[in-house]
């Protein structure tokens, strides 16, 4: 048996806890299948951090635990499968960085940036990436964004501050339908599609239950797409483009994790558009200085323009998730892809 101890962290403190547990379990299963490393599931919960199949308490001072034989277990590397906080917002990653333990996902800075949808969109827009027109709220303060076009002459730095929510102003600015989202959340938790002005305030309050910051975006009609990407030999490498056909109004939490969507890989779009989506995804990965597996979501409108919707630095890895389906489409072994991410850390 190898003496290399690898931790797979899962769980977290957000509404994505169960999804993360599913992702982490898949990673543990595949790593145990394809490697001889000692794979230790680590469960992060609101009640505490627990390690191994027998749920021993984790010492957070050095991220270790004492197993049933009385031996202290420390880790060479960590595979991160925590969706939402405390991983995708960067907090857990900063903790590992402080301890000098390498991990499979992006830096704490890059993760915190992408988890903040408004700030991430602002950076991507400034780099010429097409994103939807939006308005950004902090508490009761409304910060109004600029236009989506990458060649817009307007300053899009959310610089017009008002003191209260004005539904008419929002609709006049963004039009209907529009999307209301928690600014810092994932798995489409708290996201609403608003079709009437009367539905705007309830949607805003639903989003605020997930995050004190709220983002509103113009509703762009079209084909929903997702492109996985990872670091291969130091270069960003897109996996494939998947078309998402939700049975609900959009690709919400139920669609993602309850079988309420059809996911078609490869997407039913032209070869030219597929290539454009993949190259854009690789560019976004490099611009944001991401690492490990990531996923970028888009809407392709009727004019053939792809709008970036969201960047996921810890994408779902459960059996129903998009990344595993793209890996299978490419004819690759999911366990070997996971192991490759860890091997990159062990070679440093």
Coordinates of C-alpha atoms in Angstrom, one line a residue:
X1 CA 0.0 0.0 0.0
X2 CA 1.2 3.5 -0.9
X3 CA 2.3 5.8 1.9
X4 CA 0.8 8.8 0.1
X5 CA -2.2 10.2 1.8
X6 CA -4.7 12.2 -0.3
X7 CA -7.6 14.1 1.2
X8 CA -10.9 14.5 -0.7
X9 CA -12.8 17.4 0.9
X10 CA -16.6 17.6 0.5
X11 CA -19.6 19.1 2.1
X12 CA -19.4 22.8 3.1
X13 CA -21.7 25.3 4.7
X14 CA -24.1 26.3 1.8
X15 CA -27.2 24.9 0.2
X16 CA -24.9 22.9 -2.1
X17 CA -23.9 20.6 0.7
X18 CA -25.7 17.5 -0.6
X19 CA -24.4 18.1 -4.2
X20 CA -20.9 18.4 -2.9
X21 CA -21.2 15.1 -0.9
X22 CA -22.2 13.4 -4.1
X23 CA -19.3 14.9 -6.0
X24 CA -16.8 14.0 -3.3
X25 CA -18.1 10.4 -3.1
X26 CA -17.6 10.0 -6.9
X27 CA -14.0 11.3 -6.6
X28 CA -13.2 9.0 -3.7
X29 CA -14.6 6.0 -5.6
X30 CA -12.6 6.7 -8.8
X31 CA -9.3 7.6 -7.1
X32 CA -9.5 4.4 -5.1
X33 CA -10.1 2.5 -8.3
X34 CA -7.2 3.9 -10.4
X35 CA -4.5 4.6 -7.8
X36 CA -2.7 3.0 -4.9
X37 CA -2.8 6.1 -2.8
X38 CA -4.6 6.2 0.6
X39 CA -7.7 8.2 -0.2
X40 CA -9.3 9.8 2.9
X41 CA -12.8 11.5 2.6
X42 CA -12.9 14.7 4.6
X43 CA -16.4 15.9 5.5
X44 CA -16.8 19.6 6.2
X45 CA -20.1 20.3 8.0
X46 CA -21.6 23.0 10.1
X47 CA -21.0 20.7 13.1
X48 CA -17.3 20.2 12.5
X49 CA -14.7 18.6 10.2
X50 CA -14.5 14.8 10.1
X51 CA -12.1 12.4 8.4
X52 CA -12.2 8.9 7.1
X53 CA -14.9 6.3 6.8
X54 CA -15.2 6.3 10.6
X55 CA -15.6 10.1 10.9
X56 CA -12.7 11.0 13.2
X57 CA -12.3 14.7 14.2
X58 CA -9.9 16.8 12.0
X59 CA -7.3 18.9 13.7
X60 CA -7.7 22.3 11.9
X61 CA -4.3 23.5 13.2
X62 CA -2.5 21.3 10.7
X63 CA -5.3 19.6 8.8
X64 CA -4.5 16.2 10.2
X65 CA -6.4 13.5 12.2
X66 CA -5.7 10.5 14.4
X67 CA -7.0 7.3 12.8
X68 CA -8.5 4.2 14.6
X69 CA -5.0 2.7 15.1
X70 CA -3.8 5.8 16.9
X71 CA -1.6 7.0 14.0
X72 CA -1.6 10.7 12.9
X73 CA -2.5 11.1 9.3
X74 CA -1.2 14.1 7.3
X75 CA -1.8 14.8 3.7
X76 CA 0.4 15.3 0.6
X77 CA -2.4 16.9 -1.4
X78 CA -6.1 17.7 -1.3
X79 CA -8.8 17.1 -4.0
X80 CA -11.4 19.9 -3.5
X81 CA -15.0 18.9 -4.1
X82 CA -16.7 21.5 -1.9
X83 CA -19.2 23.6 -3.9
X84 CA -20.1 27.0 -2.6
X85 CA -18.6 28.2 0.7
X86 CA -16.0 27.7 2.1
X87 CA -14.2 26.5 -1.1
X88 CA -15.6 28.3 -4.1
X89 CA -15.4 31.6 -2.3
X90 CA -11.7 31.0 -1.6
X91 CA -11.7 30.7 2.2
X92 CA -10.8 27.0 2.4
X93 CA -8.2 27.4 -0.3
X94 CA -6.5 30.2 1.6
X95 CA -6.4 27.9 4.6
X96 CA -4.6 25.2 2.5
X97 CA -2.2 27.8 1.1
X98 CA -1.3 28.9 4.6
X99 CA -0.5 25.3 5.6
X100 CA 1.4 24.7 2.4
X101 CA -0.8 21.8 1.3
X102 CA -1.4 21.8 -2.5
X103 CA -4.9 21.5 -3.8
X104 CA -6.6 20.7 -7.1
X105 CA -8.5 23.9 -7.7
X106 CA -7.8 27.5 -8.4
X107 CA -6.1 29.9 -6.0
X108 CA -8.1 31.6 -3.2
X109 CA -8.0 34.9 -5.1
X110 CA -9.2 33.5 -8.4
X111 CA -11.9 31.5 -6.6
X112 CA -13.1 34.5 -4.6
X113 CA -13.3 36.6 -7.8
X114 CA -15.3 34.0 -9.8
X115 CA -17.6 33.4 -6.9
X116 CA -18.5 37.1 -6.9
X117 CA -20.5 37.2 -10.2
X118 CA -20.6 41.0 -10.5
X119 CA -16.9 41.5 -10.0
X120 CA -16.1 38.6 -12.3
X121 CA -18.4 39.9 -15.1
X122 CA -16.8 43.3 -14.7
X123 CA -13.3 41.9 -15.3
X124 CA -14.4 39.7 -18.2
X125 CA -16.3 42.6 -19.8
X126 CA -13.2 44.8 -19.7
X127 CA -11.3 42.0 -21.4
X128 CA -13.8 41.9 -24.3
X129 CA -15.8 38.8 -23.2
X130 CA -19.5 39.2 -23.9
X131 CA -21.7 39.2 -20.7
X132 CA -25.3 40.2 -20.1
X133 CA -26.3 43.8 -19.1
X134 CA -26.7 43.8 -15.3
X135 CA -27.5 45.7 -12.1
X136 CA -25.8 44.9 -8.8
X137 CA -27.2 45.3 -5.3
X138 CA -25.5 45.4 -1.9
X139 CA -28.2 45.4 0.8
X140 CA -30.7 48.1 -0.2
X141 CA -28.1 49.9 -2.3
X142 CA -28.4 49.6 -6.1
X143 CA -25.3 49.8 -8.2
X144 CA -26.2 50.1 -11.9
X145 CA -24.0 48.4 -14.5
X146 CA -23.2 49.5 -18.0
X147 CA -23.8 47.9 -21.4
X148 CA -22.8 44.3 -22.2
X149 CA -21.1 45.0 -25.5
X150 CA -17.3 44.6 -25.4
X151 CA -16.9 47.7 -27.6
X152 CA -19.1 49.9 -25.5
X153 CA -17.8 53.4 -24.8
X154 CA -19.7 53.5 -21.5
X155 CA -17.9 52.9 -18.2
X156 CA -19.4 49.7 -16.9
X157 CA -17.9 49.9 -13.4
X158 CA -21.2 49.9 -11.5
X159 CA -20.8 53.6 -10.6
X160 CA -24.3 55.1 -10.3
X161 CA -25.4 54.7 -6.7
X162 CA -29.0 55.1 -5.6
X163 CA -30.6 54.4 -2.2
X164 CA -33.6 52.1 -2.8
X165 CA -34.9 49.4 -5.1
X166 CA -36.8 50.9 -8.0
X167 CA -38.6 48.2 -9.9
X168 CA -39.5 50.5 -12.8
X169 CA -35.9 51.6 -13.2
X170 CA -34.7 48.0 -13.2
X171 CA -37.2 46.9 -15.9
X172 CA -36.5 50.1 -18.0
X173 CA -32.8 49.3 -17.8
X174 CA -32.7 45.5 -18.2
X175 CA -36.1 44.8 -19.9
X176 CA -38.2 41.7 -19.3
X177 CA -37.7 38.8 -18.8
X178 CA -34.7 39.2 -16.5
X179 CA -32.8 37.0 -14.1
X180 CA -32.4 37.7 -10.4
X181 CA -29.4 35.9 -8.8
X182 CA -27.6 35.7 -5.5
X183 CA -24.3 37.4 -6.3
X184 CA -22.3 34.8 -4.3
X185 CA -23.8 31.4 -4.7
X186 CA -23.9 28.4 -7.0
X187 CA -26.0 25.5 -8.4
X188 CA -28.6 28.2 -9.4
X189 CA -29.8 28.3 -5.8
X190 CA -32.0 31.4 -5.3
X191 CA -32.1 32.2 -9.0
X192 CA -35.4 33.4 -10.5
X193 CA -36.6 34.2 -14.0
X194 CA -38.8 37.3 -13.7
X195 CA -41.4 37.9 -16.4
X196 CA -43.5 40.7 -14.8
X197 CA -42.6 43.7 -12.7
X198 CA -44.8 42.4 -9.9
X199 CA -42.6 39.3 -9.6
X200 CA -39.4 41.4 -9.2
X201 CA -39.4 42.1 -5.4
X202 CA -40.3 38.5 -4.4
X203 CA -37.4 37.3 -6.6
X204 CA -35.1 39.8 -5.0
X205 CA -36.0 38.6 -1.5
X206 CA -35.5 34.9 -2.6
X207 CA -32.0 35.8 -3.9
X208 CA -31.1 37.6 -0.7
X209 CA -31.8 34.5 1.4
X210 CA -28.7 33.0 -0.4
X211 CA -26.5 36.1 -0.5
X212 CA -26.7 39.7 0.8
X213 CA -25.5 40.8 -2.6
X214 CA -27.9 40.4 -5.6
X215 CA -27.2 40.5 -9.3
X216 CA -29.9 41.2 -11.9
X217 CA -29.3 40.4 -15.6
X218 CA -31.2 40.9 -18.8
X219 CA -32.8 37.6 -19.8
X220 CA -31.1 36.5 -23.0
X221 CA -33.1 33.9 -24.9
X222 CA -31.3 31.1 -26.7
X223 CA -29.5 27.8 -26.3
X224 CA -27.9 27.0 -23.0
X225 CA -24.3 25.7 -23.3
X226 CA -21.6 24.5 -20.9
X227 CA -17.9 23.9 -21.6
X228 CA -15.6 22.1 -19.3
X229 CA -11.9 23.0 -19.1
X230 CA -8.8 21.9 -17.2
X231 CA -5.1 22.4 -17.0
X232 CA -3.2 20.0 -19.3
X233 CA 0.6 20.2 -19.2
X234 CA 0.4 23.8 -18.2
X235 CA -2.1 24.9 -20.9
X236 CA -5.9 25.5 -20.7
X237 CA -7.6 22.6 -22.5
X238 CA -11.4 22.7 -23.2
X239 CA -13.2 19.4 -22.9
X240 CA -16.4 19.6 -25.0
X241 CA -19.5 21.7 -25.4
X242 CA -22.7 20.4 -23.9
X243 CA -26.2 21.7 -24.8
X244 CA -28.6 21.9 -21.9
X245 CA -32.3 21.5 -22.6
X246 CA -34.1 22.2 -19.2
X247 CA -37.6 21.0 -18.7
X248 CA -38.1 24.0 -16.4
X249 CA -37.8 27.7 -17.4
X250 CA -34.0 27.6 -17.2
X251 CA -31.2 25.4 -15.9
X252 CA -32.1 25.8 -12.2
X253 CA -31.2 23.6 -9.2
X254 CA -34.0 21.1 -9.9
X255 CA -32.9 20.8 -13.6
X256 CA -29.3 20.2 -12.6
X257 CA -29.8 17.6 -9.9
X258 CA -33.2 16.0 -10.3
X259 CA -33.1 14.8 -13.9
X260 CA -35.2 17.8 -15.1
X261 CA -33.0 18.5 -18.1
X262 CA -31.6 16.9 -21.2
X263 CA -27.9 17.3 -21.7
X264 CA -26.6 16.7 -25.1
X265 CA -22.9 16.2 -25.8
X266 CA -21.7 17.4 -28.2
X267 CA -24.0 20.4 -28.5
X268 CA -26.2 20.7 -31.6
X269 CA -24.4 23.8 -32.9
X270 CA -22.1 24.4 -35.8
X271 CA -18.5 23.3 -35.7
X272 CA -17.4 26.9 -36.0
X273 CA -19.5 27.9 -33.0
X274 CA -18.2 24.9 -31.0
X275 CA -14.7 26.0 -31.7
X276 CA -15.4 29.6 -30.7
X277 CA -17.0 28.5 -27.4
X278 CA -14.0 26.2 -26.6
X279 CA -11.4 28.9 -27.4
X280 CA -13.4 31.5 -25.4
X281 CA -13.5 29.1 -22.5
X282 CA -9.7 28.5 -22.6
X283 CA -9.2 32.3 -22.7
X284 CA -11.4 32.9 -19.7
X285 CA -9.5 30.1 -17.8
X286 CA -6.3 31.9 -18.6
X287 CA -7.6 35.4 -17.9
X288 CA -8.9 34.4 -14.5
X289 CA -5.7 32.3 -13.8
X290 CA -7.8 29.2 -13.0
X291 CA -6.5 25.8 -12.2
X292 CA -7.9 22.3 -12.0
X293 CA -11.3 21.5 -13.5
X294 CA -13.7 24.3 -14.2
X295 CA -16.8 24.9 -16.2
X296 CA -18.0 28.0 -18.1
X297 CA -21.7 28.4 -19.0
X298 CA -23.1 30.4 -21.9
X299 CA -26.3 31.4 -23.7
X300 CA -26.2 31.4 -27.5
X301 CA -28.7 33.9 -28.8
X302 CA -30.6 33.9 -32.1
X303 CA -27.9 36.1 -33.7
X304 CA -25.2 33.6 -33.0
X305 CA -23.7 35.6 -30.1
X306 CA -22.5 33.6 -27.1
X307 CA -23.0 35.4 -23.7
X308 CA -21.0 34.1 -20.8
X309 CA -23.4 33.4 -17.8
X310 CA -21.2 31.9 -15.1
X311 CA -17.7 30.5 -14.2
X312 CA -17.6 27.5 -11.9
X313 CA -14.2 26.8 -10.3
X314 CA -15.5 23.6 -8.5
X315 CA -18.0 22.2 -11.0
X316 CA -20.3 19.3 -10.1
X317 CA -18.7 15.8 -10.4
X318 CA -21.6 13.6 -9.5
X319 CA -23.0 11.0 -11.9
X320 CA -25.6 13.6 -13.2
X321 CA -23.0 16.4 -13.7
X322 CA -21.8 17.8 -17.0
X323 CA -18.0 17.4 -16.5
X324 CA -18.1 13.6 -16.1
X325 CA -20.4 13.3 -19.1
X326 CA -18.0 15.3 -21.2
X327 CA -15.1 13.2 -20.1
X328 CA -17.0 10.0 -21.1
X329 CA -17.8 11.6 -24.5
X330 CA -14.1 12.1 -25.1
X331 CA -13.5 8.4 -24.3
X332 CA -11.4 9.2 -21.3
X333 CA -11.4 7.5 -17.9
X334 CA -12.8 9.9 -15.2
X335 CA -10.6 8.3 -12.5
X336 CA -7.5 9.0 -14.5
X337 CA -8.5 12.6 -15.1
X338 CA -9.0 13.0 -11.3
X339 CA -5.7 11.2 -10.6
X340 CA -3.9 13.5 -13.2
X341 CA -4.9 16.6 -11.2
X342 CA -3.4 15.1 -8.1
X343 CA -0.3 13.9 -9.8
X344 CA 0.4 17.4 -11.0
X345 CA 0.5 18.5 -7.3
X346 CA 2.8 15.7 -6.2
X347 CA 5.3 16.5 -8.9
X348 CA 5.8 20.1 -7.8

